[in-house]
Every structure is written in structure tokens, then in C-alpha cells.
Coordinates of C-alpha atoms in Angstrom, one line a residue:
Chain A
N1 CA -23.5 -8.1 -11.5
P2 CA -26.2 -10.8 -11.1
S3 CA -27.2 -9.8 -7.5
L4 CA -28.0 -6.3 -8.7
N5 CA -29.1 -7.5 -12.2
K6 CA -27.0 -4.8 -13.7
N7 CA -24.3 -4.6 -16.4
K8 CA -21.3 -2.5 -15.9
T9 CA -18.7 -1.5 -18.5
L10 CA -15.2 -2.3 -17.4
H11 CA -12.3 0.0 -18.5
G12 CA -9.4 -2.1 -17.3
R13 CA -8.2 0.9 -15.1
F14 CA -8.3 1.9 -11.5
L15 CA -7.1 4.7 -9.3
H16 CA -4.9 4.5 -6.2
I17 CA -4.9 7.6 -4.0
T18 CA -3.4 7.9 -0.6
D19 CA -2.3 10.1 2.4
I20 CA -4.4 13.1 1.6
H21 CA -3.9 14.7 5.1
P22 CA -6.2 17.7 4.6
D23 CA -5.5 20.6 7.1
Q24 CA -8.4 22.8 8.0
F25 CA -6.0 25.3 9.7
Y26 CA -3.8 25.8 6.6
L27 CA -3.7 29.5 6.0
E28 CA -2.4 31.0 2.8
G29 CA 0.4 33.5 3.5
S30 CA 1.1 32.2 7.0
D31 CA 4.6 31.2 8.1
I32 CA 5.8 27.8 7.0
G33 CA 7.7 27.5 10.2
E34 CA 4.4 27.7 12.0
M35 CA 3.0 24.6 10.2
C36 CA 1.4 27.1 7.8
H37 CA -1.2 27.8 10.5
R38 CA -0.4 31.4 11.5
T39 CA 2.0 34.4 11.0
K40 CA 4.4 35.1 13.7
T41 CA 7.4 36.6 12.0
D42 CA 7.9 39.9 10.2
D43 CA 9.8 38.0 7.5
S44 CA 7.9 38.9 4.3
S45 CA 10.1 36.8 2.0
K46 CA 7.9 34.7 -0.2
S47 CA 9.9 31.5 0.3
N48 CA 8.8 31.3 4.0
K49 CA 5.1 31.9 3.4
A50 CA 2.5 29.3 2.7
P51 CA 1.3 29.4 -0.9
I52 CA -2.3 28.9 -1.8
F53 CA -1.9 25.3 -3.1
G54 CA 0.8 24.2 -0.6
K55 CA 4.5 23.8 -0.9
A56 CA 6.5 20.6 -1.4
M57 CA 9.0 19.6 1.3
A58 CA 7.9 22.5 3.6
G59 CA 6.5 20.2 6.3
C60 CA 2.9 21.6 6.1
D61 CA -0.1 19.4 5.5
T62 CA -2.5 19.6 2.5
P63 CA -4.5 22.9 2.0
I64 CA -8.2 22.2 1.6
I65 CA -8.0 24.0 -1.7
L66 CA -5.5 21.6 -3.0
M67 CA -7.6 18.6 -1.9
N68 CA -10.8 20.0 -3.4
E69 CA -9.2 20.8 -6.7
T70 CA -7.6 17.4 -6.9
F71 CA -11.0 15.7 -6.3
K72 CA -12.6 18.0 -8.9
W73 CA -10.0 17.0 -11.4
I74 CA -10.6 13.3 -10.7
D75 CA -14.3 13.9 -11.0
K76 CA -13.9 15.6 -14.4
N77 CA -11.1 13.5 -15.9
L78 CA -11.1 10.0 -14.3
K79 CA -14.5 9.2 -13.0
D80 CA -15.8 7.7 -16.2
K81 CA -12.6 5.9 -17.1
I82 CA -11.9 3.7 -14.1
D83 CA -13.4 0.6 -12.5
F84 CA -12.6 1.1 -8.9
V85 CA -10.6 3.2 -6.4
M86 CA -8.0 2.1 -3.9
W87 CA -8.0 4.7 -1.1
T88 CA -5.3 3.8 1.5
G89 CA -5.9 6.1 4.4
D90 CA -4.5 9.0 6.4
N91 CA -7.4 11.4 5.8
I92 CA -6.5 14.0 8.4
R93 CA -3.7 16.5 9.2
H94 CA -0.8 15.5 11.3
D95 CA -0.9 16.2 15.0
N96 CA 2.1 18.6 14.9
D97 CA 0.8 21.9 16.3
R98 CA 0.3 22.3 20.0
N99 CA -2.0 25.3 19.4
Y100 CA -4.4 23.0 17.6
P101 CA -4.2 19.5 19.1
R102 CA -5.9 16.9 17.0
T103 CA -9.0 15.4 18.5
E104 CA -10.9 12.2 17.9
A105 CA -13.9 14.2 16.8
E106 CA -11.8 16.0 14.1
I107 CA -10.4 12.7 12.9
F108 CA -13.9 11.2 12.5
D109 CA -15.2 14.4 11.0
Y110 CA -12.6 14.5 8.3
N111 CA -12.8 10.9 7.5
L112 CA -16.6 11.3 7.1
K113 CA -16.1 14.4 4.9
L114 CA -13.7 12.6 2.6
S115 CA -15.8 9.5 2.5
N116 CA -18.8 11.6 1.4
V117 CA -16.8 13.4 -1.2
L118 CA -15.6 10.1 -2.7
Y119 CA -19.1 8.7 -2.5
D120 CA -20.6 11.7 -4.3
I121 CA -18.0 11.4 -7.0
F122 CA -18.3 7.7 -7.7
K123 CA -21.9 6.8 -6.8
D124 CA -24.0 5.5 -9.6
S125 CA -25.1 8.3 -11.9
N126 CA -28.1 6.4 -13.2
G127 CA -30.4 7.9 -10.6
D128 CA -31.1 4.7 -8.6
V129 CA -28.7 5.5 -5.8
D130 CA -31.4 6.0 -3.2
E131 CA -32.8 2.6 -4.0
N132 CA -29.5 0.9 -3.4
P133 CA -26.8 3.0 -1.8
Y134 CA -24.3 0.1 -2.1
D135 CA -24.6 0.2 -5.9
L136 CA -21.7 2.5 -6.7
G137 CA -20.8 3.2 -10.3
V138 CA -17.2 2.9 -9.3
N139 CA -16.3 0.9 -6.2
V140 CA -14.3 2.7 -3.6
I141 CA -12.2 0.5 -1.3
P142 CA -10.9 2.5 1.8
S143 CA -8.4 1.3 4.3
I144 CA -7.5 2.8 7.7
G145 CA -4.4 4.8 8.3
N146 CA -2.3 5.3 11.4
N147 CA -3.5 8.9 11.5
D148 CA -7.1 8.0 11.2
V149 CA -7.2 6.6 14.7
F150 CA -7.1 8.3 18.1
P151 CA -4.6 8.4 19.8
H152 CA -2.2 8.3 16.8
N153 CA -1.2 4.7 15.9
M154 CA -3.2 3.2 18.6
F155 CA -6.0 0.8 17.6
S156 CA -7.3 -2.1 19.7
M157 CA -9.3 -5.1 18.8
G158 CA -12.9 -4.5 18.0
P159 CA -15.8 -4.1 18.4
T160 CA -15.0 -0.6 19.8
L161 CA -16.4 2.8 19.3
Q162 CA -13.8 3.4 16.7
T163 CA -14.5 0.3 14.6
R164 CA -18.3 1.1 14.8
E165 CA -17.6 4.7 13.8
F166 CA -15.6 3.6 10.8
Y167 CA -18.5 1.3 9.7
R168 CA -20.8 4.4 9.8
I169 CA -18.3 6.5 7.9
W170 CA -17.6 3.9 5.2
R171 CA -21.1 2.4 5.2
H172 CA -21.5 2.8 1.4
F173 CA -18.3 1.0 0.8
I174 CA -18.6 -2.0 3.1
P175 CA -20.7 -5.0 1.9
Q176 CA -23.6 -5.5 4.4
E177 CA -22.8 -9.2 5.0
Q178 CA -19.4 -8.2 6.3
Q179 CA -20.5 -5.7 8.9
R180 CA -19.9 -8.1 11.8
F181 CA -16.4 -8.9 10.8
F182 CA -15.7 -5.3 10.0
D183 CA -16.7 -4.4 13.5
N184 CA -14.1 -6.8 14.8
G185 CA -11.2 -5.4 12.9
V186 CA -11.9 -2.9 10.1
S187 CA -10.8 -5.3 7.4
F188 CA -13.1 -6.3 4.5
F189 CA -13.2 -7.1 0.9
T190 CA -15.1 -5.8 -2.1
E191 CA -16.0 -7.8 -5.2
I192 CA -15.3 -5.7 -8.2
I193 CA -16.7 -8.4 -10.5
P194 CA -18.7 -10.9 -8.5
N195 CA -16.9 -14.2 -8.2
K196 CA -14.0 -13.0 -10.4
L197 CA -12.2 -10.0 -9.1
A198 CA -11.9 -8.5 -5.6
V199 CA -9.9 -6.1 -3.4
I200 CA -9.1 -7.1 0.2
S201 CA -8.6 -4.1 2.5
I202 CA -6.4 -5.0 5.4
N203 CA -6.3 -3.1 8.7
T204 CA -2.5 -3.0 8.9
L205 CA -2.5 -1.3 12.3
Y206 CA -3.0 -4.7 13.9
L207 CA 0.3 -5.8 12.4
F208 CA 2.1 -2.5 12.8
K209 CA 5.2 -2.2 15.1
S210 CA 4.2 1.3 16.2
N211 CA 0.8 0.3 17.5
P212 CA 1.4 -0.1 21.3
L213 CA -1.9 -1.9 21.7
V214 CA -0.7 -5.0 19.8
D215 CA 2.3 -7.2 20.5
N216 CA 2.7 -9.9 17.9
C217 CA 0.8 -12.4 15.7
T218 CA 1.7 -15.5 17.6
K219 CA -0.7 -15.2 20.6
K220 CA -4.4 -16.1 20.0
N221 CA -5.6 -13.1 21.9
Q222 CA -3.9 -10.7 19.5
P223 CA -5.9 -8.9 16.9
G224 CA -3.2 -9.6 14.3
Y225 CA -3.6 -13.4 15.0
K226 CA -7.3 -13.1 14.3
L227 CA -6.8 -10.9 11.3
L228 CA -4.5 -13.6 9.8
I229 CA -7.0 -16.4 10.3
W230 CA -9.7 -14.2 8.6
F231 CA -7.2 -13.4 5.8
G232 CA -6.3 -17.0 5.2
Q233 CA -9.9 -18.1 5.2
I234 CA -10.9 -15.4 2.7
L235 CA -8.0 -16.2 0.4
T236 CA -8.8 -19.9 0.5
E237 CA -12.4 -19.3 -0.4
M238 CA -11.4 -17.0 -3.2
R239 CA -9.0 -19.6 -4.6
K240 CA -11.9 -22.1 -4.5
R241 CA -14.0 -19.7 -6.5
N242 CA -11.1 -19.1 -9.0
M243 CA -11.2 -15.4 -8.1
K244 CA -8.3 -13.0 -8.4
V245 CA -7.6 -10.4 -5.8
W246 CA -5.6 -7.2 -5.0
I247 CA -4.4 -6.7 -1.4
I248 CA -4.4 -3.1 -0.1
G249 CA -3.7 -1.3 3.2
H250 CA -2.1 1.7 4.7
V251 CA 1.2 0.6 6.2
P252 CA 3.3 -1.4 3.7
P253 CA 4.1 -5.0 4.8
I254 CA 7.9 -4.6 5.0
K255 CA 10.2 -5.6 7.8
K256 CA 10.7 -2.1 9.2
N257 CA 7.0 -1.5 9.6
F258 CA 5.5 -4.8 10.8
Q259 CA 6.0 -6.7 14.0
K260 CA 8.3 -9.6 13.1
S261 CA 5.9 -12.5 13.5
C262 CA 3.2 -10.6 11.7
F263 CA 5.5 -9.7 8.9
D264 CA 6.6 -13.4 8.5
K265 CA 3.1 -14.8 8.5
F266 CA 1.7 -12.1 6.3
T267 CA 4.5 -12.7 3.8
L268 CA 3.8 -16.4 3.7
W269 CA 0.1 -15.8 3.0
I270 CA 0.7 -13.5 0.1
N271 CA 3.3 -15.8 -1.4
E272 CA 1.3 -19.0 -0.9
F273 CA -1.6 -17.3 -2.7
S274 CA 0.4 -15.9 -5.5
D275 CA -1.8 -17.9 -7.9
I276 CA -4.7 -15.5 -7.1
I277 CA -3.1 -12.3 -5.7
I278 CA -2.6 -9.7 -8.4
G279 CA -0.6 -7.3 -6.4
N280 CA -0.1 -5.4 -3.1
V281 CA -0.7 -1.6 -2.9
Y282 CA 0.0 0.6 0.1
G283 CA 0.6 4.2 1.2
H284 CA 2.0 5.7 4.4
M285 CA 5.6 6.4 3.3
N286 CA 4.9 9.2 0.8
I287 CA 7.6 7.9 -1.6
D288 CA 6.7 6.4 -4.9
H289 CA 8.7 3.1 -4.9
F290 CA 8.5 -0.7 -4.6
I291 CA 10.0 -3.3 -2.3
P292 CA 10.6 -6.9 -3.3
V293 CA 9.8 -9.2 -0.3
D294 CA 11.7 -12.5 -0.1
T295 CA 9.5 -15.3 1.3
R296 CA 12.5 -17.6 2.1
D297 CA 13.5 -15.4 5.0
S298 CA 10.1 -15.8 6.5
I299 CA 10.0 -19.5 6.0
D300 CA 13.3 -19.8 7.7
S301 CA 12.2 -17.6 10.5
I302 CA 9.0 -19.5 11.2
Chain B
Y1 CA 6.7 1.7 26.8
L2 CA 10.0 2.9 25.5
S3 CA 11.8 0.0 26.9
S4 CA 9.5 -2.5 25.1
K5 CA 9.9 -0.5 21.9
F6 CA 13.7 -0.5 22.3
T7 CA 14.0 -4.3 22.9
S8 CA 12.0 -5.0 19.7
N9 CA 14.2 -2.6 17.7
N10 CA 11.3 -0.4 16.7
D11 CA 11.1 3.0 15.4
N12 CA 8.3 5.2 16.4
N13 CA 8.0 8.0 13.9
D14 CA 5.0 8.6 11.8
D15 CA 5.7 7.9 8.1
D16 CA 9.3 7.4 9.1
D17 CA 11.5 5.7 6.6
E18 CA 14.8 5.3 8.3
F19 CA 16.4 2.1 9.2
Y20 CA 17.5 2.4 12.8
D21 CA 20.8 1.4 14.1
N22 CA 20.1 -1.6 16.3
N23 CA 23.3 -1.1 18.2
L24 CA 22.2 2.0 20.0
S25 CA 22.0 1.9 23.8
I26 CA 18.6 2.6 25.3
D27 CA 19.8 6.1 26.4
E28 CA 21.0 7.0 22.9
Y29 CA 17.7 5.7 21.6
I30 CA 15.6 7.8 23.9
R31 CA 17.7 10.8 23.1
D32 CA 17.2 10.1 19.4
L33 CA 13.4 9.8 20.0
A34 CA 13.4 13.1 21.9
R35 CA 15.3 14.9 19.2
E36 CA 13.1 13.5 16.5
S37 CA 10.0 14.4 18.4
K38 CA 11.3 17.9 18.7
E39 CA 12.0 18.0 15.0
V40 CA 8.5 16.8 14.3
Q41 CA 7.1 19.5 16.5
M42 CA 9.3 22.1 14.7
M43 CA 9.0 20.9 11.2
G44 CA 5.7 19.0 10.8
A45 CA 6.1 16.4 8.2
A46 CA 9.0 17.8 6.3
P47 CA 11.0 15.0 4.7
V48 CA 14.2 14.0 6.4
N49 CA 16.7 11.3 5.3
K50 CA 14.5 10.0 2.6
G51 CA 17.4 9.8 0.2
S52 CA 19.4 7.7 2.6
Y53 CA 16.3 5.5 3.0
M54 CA 16.2 5.0 -0.8
D55 CA 19.9 4.2 -0.9
K56 CA 19.3 1.5 1.7
V57 CA 16.4 0.2 -0.4
R58 CA 18.7 0.0 -3.4
K59 CA 21.4 -1.8 -1.4
E60 CA 19.3 -4.1 0.8
Y61 CA 16.7 -5.1 -1.7
Y62 CA 17.6 -4.3 -5.3
Q63 CA 21.2 -5.3 -4.9
K64 CA 20.2 -8.6 -3.3
V65 CA 17.9 -9.5 -6.1
F66 CA 20.6 -8.5 -8.6
E67 CA 23.2 -10.7 -6.9
E68 CA 20.8 -13.7 -6.8
I69 CA 20.1 -13.4 -10.5
E70 CA 23.8 -13.1 -11.2
G71 CA 24.5 -16.1 -9.0
I72 CA 22.2 -18.2 -11.1
E73 CA 23.6 -16.9 -14.3
D74 CA 27.2 -17.4 -13.2
V75 CA 26.6 -21.0 -12.1
D76 CA 25.0 -21.7 -15.4
K77 CA 27.8 -20.1 -17.3
Q78 CA 30.5 -22.2 -15.5
E79 CA 28.5 -25.3 -16.2
G80 CA 28.3 -24.3 -19.8
D81 CA 32.1 -23.7 -20.0
E82 CA 32.9 -27.2 -18.7
F83 CA 30.6 -28.6 -21.1
E84 CA 32.2 -26.7 -24.0
I85 CA 35.5 -28.5 -23.4
K86 CA 34.1 -31.9 -22.9
K87 CA 31.4 -32.3 -25.5
K88 CA 31.6 -29.8 -28.2
K89 CA 29.7 -31.9 -30.7
K90 CA 26.5 -32.0 -28.8
K91 CA 26.5 -28.2 -28.2
N92 CA 23.1 -27.4 -29.5
K93 CA 21.3 -30.1 -27.5
K94 CA 23.1 -29.1 -24.3
D95 CA 22.5 -25.4 -24.9
K96 CA 18.8 -26.0 -24.9
K97 CA 19.1 -27.9 -21.6
K98 CA 21.2 -25.1 -20.2
K99 CA 18.6 -22.5 -21.1
R100 CA 15.9 -24.7 -19.6
K101 CA 17.8 -25.0 -16.4
L102 CA 18.5 -21.3 -16.2
R103 CA 14.9 -20.5 -16.9
R104 CA 13.8 -23.0 -14.2
D105 CA 16.2 -21.5 -11.6
L106 CA 15.1 -18.0 -12.4
D107 CA 11.5 -19.0 -12.3
Q108 CA 12.0 -20.6 -8.9
L109 CA 13.7 -17.4 -7.6
I110 CA 11.0 -15.1 -9.0
R111 CA 8.2 -17.1 -7.4
E112 CA 9.8 -16.6 -4.0
Y113 CA 9.3 -12.9 -4.2
N114 CA 6.3 -10.6 -3.9
I115 CA 6.3 -7.0 -5.0
I116 CA 5.0 -4.4 -2.6
S117 CA 3.9 -1.2 -4.4
I118 CA 4.1 1.9 -2.2
G119 CA 2.2 5.0 -3.5
A120 CA 3.2 8.6 -3.5
S121 CA 0.9 10.9 -1.4
I122 CA -1.4 13.9 -1.9
I123 CA 0.1 15.6 1.1
P124 CA 3.0 17.7 -0.3
T125 CA 5.8 15.9 1.4
F126 CA 7.1 16.1 -2.1
N127 CA 4.7 17.1 -5.0
P128 CA 1.2 15.6 -4.7
S129 CA 0.8 12.5 -6.8
F130 CA -1.5 9.6 -7.5
R131 CA -1.6 6.7 -9.9
V132 CA -4.0 5.1 -12.4
W133 CA -3.2 1.4 -13.0
E134 CA -4.2 -0.4 -16.2
Y135 CA -4.9 -4.1 -16.2
N136 CA -5.5 -6.8 -18.7
I137 CA -9.2 -7.5 -19.3
T138 CA -8.7 -9.6 -22.5
G139 CA -10.9 -12.7 -22.4
L140 CA -13.0 -11.5 -19.5
E141 CA -16.3 -12.1 -21.4
D142 CA -15.4 -15.7 -22.0
E143 CA -14.5 -16.1 -18.3
L144 CA -17.8 -14.6 -17.2
Q145 CA -19.7 -17.1 -19.3
V146 CA -18.1 -20.0 -17.4
A147 CA -18.4 -18.4 -14.0
N148 CA -19.3 -21.0 -11.3
K149 CA -22.8 -20.3 -10.1
N150 CA -22.6 -23.1 -7.5
N151 CA -20.6 -21.1 -5.0
K152 CA -22.1 -20.8 -1.6
S153 CA -23.4 -17.4 -0.6
W154 CA -21.0 -15.1 1.2
N155 CA -23.5 -15.0 4.1
D156 CA -23.1 -18.8 4.5
F157 CA -19.3 -18.4 4.2
F158 CA -19.2 -15.8 7.0
H159 CA -21.4 -17.9 9.2
E160 CA -18.9 -20.7 9.0
L161 CA -15.9 -18.4 9.3
E162 CA -17.3 -17.1 12.6
K163 CA -17.4 -20.7 14.0
I164 CA -13.8 -21.3 12.8
L165 CA -12.6 -18.1 14.5
Q166 CA -14.3 -19.0 17.7
K167 CA -12.9 -22.6 17.7
E168 CA -9.4 -21.4 16.8
T169 CA -9.1 -18.9 19.5
I170 CA -10.5 -21.2 22.2
S171 CA -8.6 -24.3 21.2
M172 CA -5.3 -22.4 21.0
D173 CA -5.9 -21.1 24.4
N174 CA -6.0 -24.6 25.8
Q175 CA -3.0 -25.8 23.9
A176 CA -0.1 -24.1 25.6
N177 CA 0.9 -21.4 27.9
D178 CA 3.5 -18.7 27.2
D179 CA 6.3 -20.6 28.9
D180 CA 6.2 -23.8 26.9
D181 CA 9.5 -24.5 25.3
D182 CA 9.0 -28.1 24.4
D183 CA 10.1 -28.6 20.8
E184 CA 7.5 -31.2 19.9
L185 CA 4.7 -29.1 21.4
E186 CA 6.0 -26.1 19.6
N187 CA 6.1 -28.0 16.3
L188 CA 2.6 -29.2 16.9
I189 CA 1.4 -25.7 17.6
I190 CA 3.1 -24.4 14.4
K191 CA 1.6 -27.3 12.4
N192 CA -1.9 -26.5 13.7
D193 CA -1.5 -22.8 13.6
K194 CA -4.1 -21.5 11.2
T195 CA -2.3 -18.2 10.8
I196 CA 0.5 -20.0 8.9
P197 CA -0.5 -21.2 5.4
K198 CA 0.1 -24.8 4.3
L199 CA 2.5 -24.3 1.4
T200 CA 1.4 -25.9 -1.8
N201 CA 2.7 -26.2 -5.3
H202 CA 0.4 -24.0 -7.3
K203 CA 0.4 -22.3 -10.7
L204 CA 1.6 -18.7 -10.9
G205 CA -1.0 -16.0 -11.1
P206 CA -1.5 -12.7 -12.8
A207 CA 1.3 -11.0 -10.8
Y208 CA 3.8 -13.3 -12.5
E209 CA 2.5 -14.1 -16.0
N210 CA 0.5 -11.8 -18.3
Q211 CA -3.1 -13.1 -18.1
L212 CA -6.5 -11.8 -17.3
F213 CA -6.3 -9.1 -14.6
T214 CA -2.5 -8.7 -14.9
P215 CA -1.5 -5.1 -14.3
I216 CA 0.0 -3.9 -17.6
R217 CA 0.9 -0.3 -17.1
Y218 CA 0.4 2.7 -14.8
V219 CA 0.2 6.4 -15.4
Q220 CA 1.7 8.5 -12.5
Y221 CA 0.0 11.9 -12.2
Y222 CA 1.5 14.7 -10.2
I223 CA 0.8 18.3 -9.3
N224 CA 3.7 20.7 -9.9
L225 CA 3.1 23.0 -6.9
E226 CA 5.7 25.5 -7.8
K227 CA 4.2 25.9 -11.3
I228 CA 0.6 26.3 -10.3
N229 CA 1.3 28.6 -7.3
H230 CA 3.3 30.8 -9.7
K231 CA 0.5 30.8 -12.2
Y232 CA -2.1 31.7 -9.6
Y233 CA -0.1 34.6 -8.1
E234 CA 0.6 35.9 -11.6
L235 CA -3.1 35.9 -12.5
M236 CA -3.9 37.6 -9.2
A237 CA -1.3 40.2 -9.8
S238 CA -2.5 41.0 -13.3
D239 CA -4.5 44.0 -14.1
N240 CA -7.5 42.0 -15.2
D241 CA -10.3 42.9 -12.8
D242 CA -12.5 40.1 -14.2
I243 CA -10.5 37.4 -12.5
S244 CA -11.8 36.4 -9.1
K245 CA -9.9 34.3 -6.6
E246 CA -12.0 31.3 -7.6
G247 CA -11.4 31.9 -11.2
A248 CA -7.7 32.2 -10.7
I249 CA -7.7 28.9 -8.7
R250 CA -9.6 27.2 -11.5
Q251 CA -7.3 28.6 -14.2
S252 CA -4.1 27.8 -12.5
F253 CA -4.7 24.3 -11.1
E254 CA -3.3 21.6 -13.3
V255 CA -2.5 17.9 -13.0
D256 CA 0.3 16.6 -15.2
I257 CA 1.5 13.2 -16.2
E258 CA 4.7 12.6 -14.3
Y259 CA 5.7 9.4 -16.1
V260 CA 4.3 6.1 -17.3
S261 CA 5.7 2.7 -16.4
N262 CA 6.5 1.7 -20.0
S263 CA 8.7 4.8 -20.5
D264 CA 12.1 5.8 -19.0
P265 CA 13.5 4.8 -16.6
Y266 CA 11.1 1.9 -16.0
N267 CA 10.5 0.7 -19.6
M268 CA 8.3 -2.2 -18.4
E269 CA 6.2 -4.0 -20.9
T270 CA 3.9 -5.3 -18.2
L271 CA 4.0 -5.0 -14.4
I272 CA 4.7 -8.7 -13.7
V273 CA 7.4 -9.8 -11.2
P274 CA 9.9 -10.9 -13.8
E275 CA 9.8 -7.3 -15.3
Y276 CA 10.4 -5.9 -11.8
F277 CA 13.4 -8.2 -11.6
E278 CA 14.8 -6.7 -14.8
L279 CA 14.1 -3.2 -13.5
M280 CA 15.9 -3.9 -10.2
K281 CA 19.0 -5.1 -12.1
K282 CA 19.0 -1.8 -14.0
L283 CA 18.4 0.3 -10.9
Y284 CA 21.3 -1.4 -9.1
L285 CA 23.8 -1.3 -12.1
D286 CA 23.1 2.1 -13.6
D287 CA 23.6 5.2 -11.5
E288 CA 22.0 7.4 -14.1
I289 CA 18.8 5.3 -14.1
W290 CA 18.9 5.3 -10.3
Q291 CA 19.0 9.1 -10.3
E292 CA 16.0 9.3 -12.6
Y293 CA 14.2 6.8 -10.4
L294 CA 14.9 8.9 -7.3
D295 CA 13.6 12.0 -9.0
L296 CA 10.3 10.2 -9.7
A297 CA 10.2 8.6 -6.2
F298 CA 10.2 12.2 -4.8
A299 CA 7.6 13.3 -7.4
K300 CA 10.0 15.7 -9.2
S301 CA 10.3 17.9 -6.2
G302 CA 14.1 18.1 -6.4
Y303 CA 14.4 16.6 -2.9
K304 CA 17.8 15.7 -1.7
D305 CA 18.9 14.9 1.9

């Protein structure tokens, strides 16, 4: 890295982690039917009780113990073997319990907690962190999830309190020169190898059908429209520099998730830049799978 | 709000993966929303209809790709048969031509697709899971030596980008109002719309051909919750007084390798788009492979609708 005058060993490996959804109210031994938050029934059968590490398919969020142990494992087993981390959002429990309504403060609080945990794991271990807090041993590239905003799914064009708060929360991960653009829309990119390899983190909430504060990507006053101009300019510049790039975000760019005009335009961009785009990695749906997206449909549509 | 959602055929559920029936009336749709909202309230994020979602993925995406590949191969086969009858003597020469054409058509099809990778979650919708990708770094040192040092600084780039953004949003404001339906004007707007890329004929990158930075393989890790919970409670129930709660947590927590992309059912040599095409063919044709794929998609949780 010429700007930091530092060498870094590359391993040819990176981590993708998503949808952590930690739940501070998860209570071991509570009723699964009560979102694993409390005990209401006399039913003592083990199958209806919340186990210490959580239970698959039960509908409860992530126990803090499970999250902490997972991070400890990553710290111990992966930290020194990877080059960067894609972290694609949803860092807070679901808002599914009327006894504990999720608040904006709680959302920010948990996003900050997780941001600090990841920073502590992956910061440079050479002892010069205080001199340059942006110099991470392993780059972490976060992206915003539909549960990381308040109210759920709703995110308007920046600068807003929320965009500024996310800059504060992710300050170690966002290159300084991108602060202004980040404030406008919570999208940014990180150079893993300067002028060679980068990861672009897209705020997919501006393209997301379920965000009631955005309508489409055809009107110039829409945040999705501005995001696509930004995206196109970044890709064009990266092509000029002969860079290669990964695209990441929370909500996957497939028809059922994106507003139609946003889906079509986004699809065209990622296909037009298939000479430099290495791949597209997302979260949100909890299922490990892949979707092939056909550009011809979008060309016809536009 | 519901009305606008309805007219754009949207669904509104967090992490929801169902394809909605667009023929529902607004009343039916609202009833569905209310029912689902109640289910969310009652069941949190418990998975519902994920198997049916995956079946639709198989049918609407993987089958389509398979049929397109088959279409190309069928046309090629027919052309080949006609040729067999007419000019048997020049078989070898024509065979080569045929292969080249098939390759060209397949290449064209492949470059029209992008693969979207969707990761499993830590939240135990199924079992918690995460992925380590491996990518090609062969030749990186040579590349670094010829890196272009004449690039402008990112600061300068962002300064210019800000001007572009300002100009774009202002000029577009003046171009047309919402009710314009004039075709010429519409074409002009599309032509000048900077949110639509100019399509160029470019080389294929690392997503399509194995080269520097191409993803080669991934290792999918998962946490078998049933196993580690069982181990923890066994330890806690043992007569060993030396085991504290923290000690039992430490001893019972495990992360396992769930699968790797170059083993069954994936068996991909690299993670380039042509390899995904081969995989989609298998996933569509072979029910056994499909079942294995589903098992991994749901992180070995045993989930079924």
C-alpha cells in the first residue's frame, strides 16, 4: 500500500458473514413460542425451551452467546488467513415482540457494538493502530441491512441523522475521502489492493421495493437514481484504472426484491462492467443459494 | 400505502422469499398481509415456504438456463445432421466449424448472465453459517509492478463526481415533466440518462474466465446447533464440579465445514459463470443432486415446508 508505505501479505481468501441478528433479550430456557424472551407456559418439554446456543427453525433471533462464540472462533481460526471481510448487514434482532419494541437507539447501539467487535478483531496487530485507525490488518466492508434502519425498511436520501450515525459507527471502515458521498447515501468502496482490487458496498435500501420512502430509479429526485449515477461513475473510473471489483449489499438484486426500474438499470450496470466485476455477494434471505440474472430481459424492458 | 404496494405487485415481508400471486385482489392481498403479519408476531422469523421458494428458483431460473443451453445444442445438432448427409467427406473440417459455432453461441449466452450469490445467515433461521471464499492471486506480483501510477487521486475524482451529480440532477429536472409521453423525447431522455450504461463490447473478466482475482473455491462453515447444545447440556449434567458454565460453553462450541464448492453436489473446479451453467444443468436434471443442494441451502437443518 503506497499511501501507507506498508506491505501486506495476501492470502487469496476472504470471509462473507451476514444477518447476525443478535438478540439481547434471548433467554436460555424461555419459551420458544415467546420469541425465546420469557417463560409463560408450564410446559417443561425440552423441545419448546430455548437452548443456550439457539435453535434452528424455531423463529428466535441469535443468542448473544452464539454471536460471541462465533466471533471468537473467527478471531482464533480465520483472522490471520484472510484478506478482507464482506459484512452484509442486519445487525440487530427482529422487531417481533410487542413487549420489547425495537428502538432506533437499540439499532444504533447494536450496530456500534458489532462494528467495534469486528474492528477489534481485524485491526492491525502491529501496534500502530492509534496512529492510523484506518489501517486495518484485514479490511472490513460493511453494508446496511433493512433491519439496521428505523423504522424497519425505511431509509430516505441523505444526509440524515441515520446516514451520519452510520458514518460514526463505521468510521474505521469508510475511507475519509468518501465521507461526503457516504453521508448522501451510505454507499462506498474500499480498495483492498490500491488501484487493483476493490469492494463496492451498495446501499440496496434505495433500490428495495419494500422501502416506502423510495419509488423508482427513473426520477432524478429519487435516491436510487443518484445511487446509480454514483455507481456508474465509480465503475467507469475503476475500469480506467484496470481495477477489478466485488459488489456487495444486503438485499440481493433480484426481481422480487428490487423496484423494477432499479432492478433493470442495476442489472445493466453489472453486466456492462462484467470485464471488471468479479462477483456479487448479498445476504437478507438466509438461504445459501445463487440466482442467475439475465440481462436481456432488462435490455428489452428499458 | 397498501394500495401503492399492491399496484406494484410487491411483497412486504422481512426476509420473505415467496413469489406472490399477482392475480390476487386487493382485499385478498390485504388479508394475506394481515395473516402474515400475525404469523410474524406469533412466530418471529421462523422459516415458512422456503422449500417452495427454492422450487421456484429451480423452475424459473435454473430450468430456463438449462433450456437455453439445450436450445443452442439442439440447433447445432440439427445443423450437424444435415451436414452429415450432404458432405460426409469434409466431416472433420465442418466438425471444427460446428464446435466453434457452438462455443460462440454458448459464450454469447454466458456473457448475458450475472450470478448473484446469496449467503446463509448467522441467525438460526436454519443452522448458522458463513463462507470463506478463495480467489486466484497468481501473477499478482507482476501486475503490481506495472501498476499505473498516473491515476488521479480519488479526492480529485470525487470532486469531479460531485459536479457531475449536481449537473445531472439539475439538467434532468429541466428536461421533462412526469406527463411527457412523446416518444422522441423519451428516447432522448433514455439516451442521455446517465443511470443507463452505454453498452460496449468488452473482454470478459474474472467472473467468466479464470484469471487474477477469479474466485476459485469456497468453504462453507456451519454450526450444528443441535450437536453443540446437546454437548453443552451433557457437560453441565455431568458430575464434574470443575466445569463452569463458561468452560462448558467453550468446550461445546464448534464450527464445522459444511461443504466445499469443489465437492458434491457442486463439484465446481472454479467459480466462473460457465461452471455455474454446468451446475444449473445438473440441478435441474438430477433430483438427487437437487435434494443435496436443498439440504445445504438450509444449512443441514433438515428444513422442509
